[in-house]
mmCIF file of C-alpha atoms in Angstrom:
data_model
loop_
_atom_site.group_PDB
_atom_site.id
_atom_site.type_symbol
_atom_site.label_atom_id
_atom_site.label_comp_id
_atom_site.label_asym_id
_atom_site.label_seq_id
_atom_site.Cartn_x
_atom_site.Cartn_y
_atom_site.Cartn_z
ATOM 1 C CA UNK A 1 52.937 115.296 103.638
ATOM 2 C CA UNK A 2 55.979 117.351 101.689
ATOM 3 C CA UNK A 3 54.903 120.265 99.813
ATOM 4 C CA UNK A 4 55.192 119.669 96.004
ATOM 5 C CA UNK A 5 57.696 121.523 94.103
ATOM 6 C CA UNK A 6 56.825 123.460 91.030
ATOM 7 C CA UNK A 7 58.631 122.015 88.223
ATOM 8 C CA UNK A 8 59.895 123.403 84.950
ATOM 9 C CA UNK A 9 61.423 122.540 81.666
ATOM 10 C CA UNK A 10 64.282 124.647 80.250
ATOM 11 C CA UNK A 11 64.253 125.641 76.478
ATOM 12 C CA UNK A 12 67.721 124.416 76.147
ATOM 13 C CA UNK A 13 68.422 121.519 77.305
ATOM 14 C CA UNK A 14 64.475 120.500 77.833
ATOM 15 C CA UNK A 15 64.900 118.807 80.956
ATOM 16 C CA UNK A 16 62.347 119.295 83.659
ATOM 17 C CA UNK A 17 63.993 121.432 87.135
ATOM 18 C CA UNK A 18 62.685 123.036 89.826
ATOM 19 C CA UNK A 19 60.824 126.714 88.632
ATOM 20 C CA UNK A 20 63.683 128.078 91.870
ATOM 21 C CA UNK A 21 66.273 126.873 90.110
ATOM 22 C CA UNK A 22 66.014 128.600 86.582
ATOM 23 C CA UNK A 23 65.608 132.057 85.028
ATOM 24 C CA UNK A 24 62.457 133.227 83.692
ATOM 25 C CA UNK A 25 62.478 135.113 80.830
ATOM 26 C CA UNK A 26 58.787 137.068 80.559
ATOM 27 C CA UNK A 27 56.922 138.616 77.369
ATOM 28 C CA UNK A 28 54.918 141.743 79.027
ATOM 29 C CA UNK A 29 51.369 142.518 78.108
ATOM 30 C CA UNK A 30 52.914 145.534 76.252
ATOM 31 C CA UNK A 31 55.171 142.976 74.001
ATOM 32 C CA UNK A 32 58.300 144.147 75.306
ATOM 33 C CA UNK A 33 60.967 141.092 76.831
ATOM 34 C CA UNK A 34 62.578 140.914 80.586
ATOM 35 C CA UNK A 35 63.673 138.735 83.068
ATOM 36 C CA UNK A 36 62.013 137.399 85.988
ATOM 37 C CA UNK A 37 64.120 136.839 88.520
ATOM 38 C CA UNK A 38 60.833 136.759 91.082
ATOM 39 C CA UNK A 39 59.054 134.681 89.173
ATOM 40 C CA UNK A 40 56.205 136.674 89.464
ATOM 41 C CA UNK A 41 56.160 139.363 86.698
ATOM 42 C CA UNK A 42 52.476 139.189 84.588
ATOM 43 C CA UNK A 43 52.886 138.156 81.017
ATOM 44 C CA UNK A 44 53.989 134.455 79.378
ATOM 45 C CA UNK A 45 56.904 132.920 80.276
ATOM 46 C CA UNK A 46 59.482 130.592 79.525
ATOM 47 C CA UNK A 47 62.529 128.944 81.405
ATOM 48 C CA UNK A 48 66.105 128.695 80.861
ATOM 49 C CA UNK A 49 68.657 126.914 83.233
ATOM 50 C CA UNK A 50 71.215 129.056 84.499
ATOM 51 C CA UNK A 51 73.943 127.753 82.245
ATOM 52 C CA UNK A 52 75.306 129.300 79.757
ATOM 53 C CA UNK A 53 75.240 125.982 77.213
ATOM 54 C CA UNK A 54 71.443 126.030 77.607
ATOM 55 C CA UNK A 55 71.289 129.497 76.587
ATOM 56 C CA UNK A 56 73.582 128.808 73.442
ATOM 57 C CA UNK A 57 70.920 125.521 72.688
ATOM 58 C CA UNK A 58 67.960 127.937 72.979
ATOM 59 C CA UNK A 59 69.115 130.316 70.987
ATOM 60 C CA UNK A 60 69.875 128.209 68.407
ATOM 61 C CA UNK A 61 67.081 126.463 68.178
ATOM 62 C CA UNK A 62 65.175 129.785 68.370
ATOM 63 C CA UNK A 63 63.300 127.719 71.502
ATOM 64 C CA UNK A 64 62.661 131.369 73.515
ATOM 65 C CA UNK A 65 60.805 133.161 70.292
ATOM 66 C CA UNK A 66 58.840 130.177 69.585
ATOM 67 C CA UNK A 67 57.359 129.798 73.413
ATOM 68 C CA UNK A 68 57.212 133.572 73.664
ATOM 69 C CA UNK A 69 55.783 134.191 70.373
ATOM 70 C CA UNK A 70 58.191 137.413 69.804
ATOM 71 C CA UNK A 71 61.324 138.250 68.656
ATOM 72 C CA UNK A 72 64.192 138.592 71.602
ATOM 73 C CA UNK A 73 66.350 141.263 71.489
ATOM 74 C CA UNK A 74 69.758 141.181 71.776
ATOM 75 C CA UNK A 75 70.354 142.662 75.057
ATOM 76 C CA UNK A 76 67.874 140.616 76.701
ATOM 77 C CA UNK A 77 70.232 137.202 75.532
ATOM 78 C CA UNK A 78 73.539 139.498 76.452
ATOM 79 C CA UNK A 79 72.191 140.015 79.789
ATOM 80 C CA UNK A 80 70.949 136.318 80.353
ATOM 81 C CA UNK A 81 74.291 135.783 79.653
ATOM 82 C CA UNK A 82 75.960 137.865 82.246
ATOM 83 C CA UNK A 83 73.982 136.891 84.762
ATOM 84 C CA UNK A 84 74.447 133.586 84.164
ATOM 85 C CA UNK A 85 78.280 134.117 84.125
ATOM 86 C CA UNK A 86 77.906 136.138 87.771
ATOM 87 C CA UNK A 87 76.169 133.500 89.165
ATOM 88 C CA UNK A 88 78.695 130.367 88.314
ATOM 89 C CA UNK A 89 81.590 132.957 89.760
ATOM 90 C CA UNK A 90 79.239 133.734 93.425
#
């Protein structure tokens, strides 16, 4: 029998992906905002795709504050971006 792979859907684009293949981006008990690159950080998270027009959909639509119920700073979306833009180079 194959093992069943977590799925996830991305704020962006809202398509459903495997939780490997995306970024998590975690609201901490404490209320600040990371990434989860693990997947196993404690607090509430949500999903992106690692593409950068996702990110630009999310944002727009505000998709990230709504699931996370917080505001997201800025760096956390500049550094979402970066690593995004590392990771289509590598």
């Amino acid at each position: 029998m194959q093992k069943k792979i977590p799925q996830r859907q991305c704020m962006g684009c809202r398509e459903r992906k495997p939780k490997r293949d995306m970024i998590r981006v975690v609201r901490m008990t404490d209320g600040t905002v990371n990434l989860d690159f693990g997947g196993k950080m404690n607090g509430r998270g949500a999903y992106v795709c690692p593409d950068v027009e996702c990110l630009k959909k999310a944002r727009k639509s505000r998709a990230l504050e709504r699931c996370l119920e917080t505001e997201i700073p800025q760096e956390v979306y500049d550094r979402l971006e970066k690593e995004m833009e590392a990771g289509s180079r590598g």
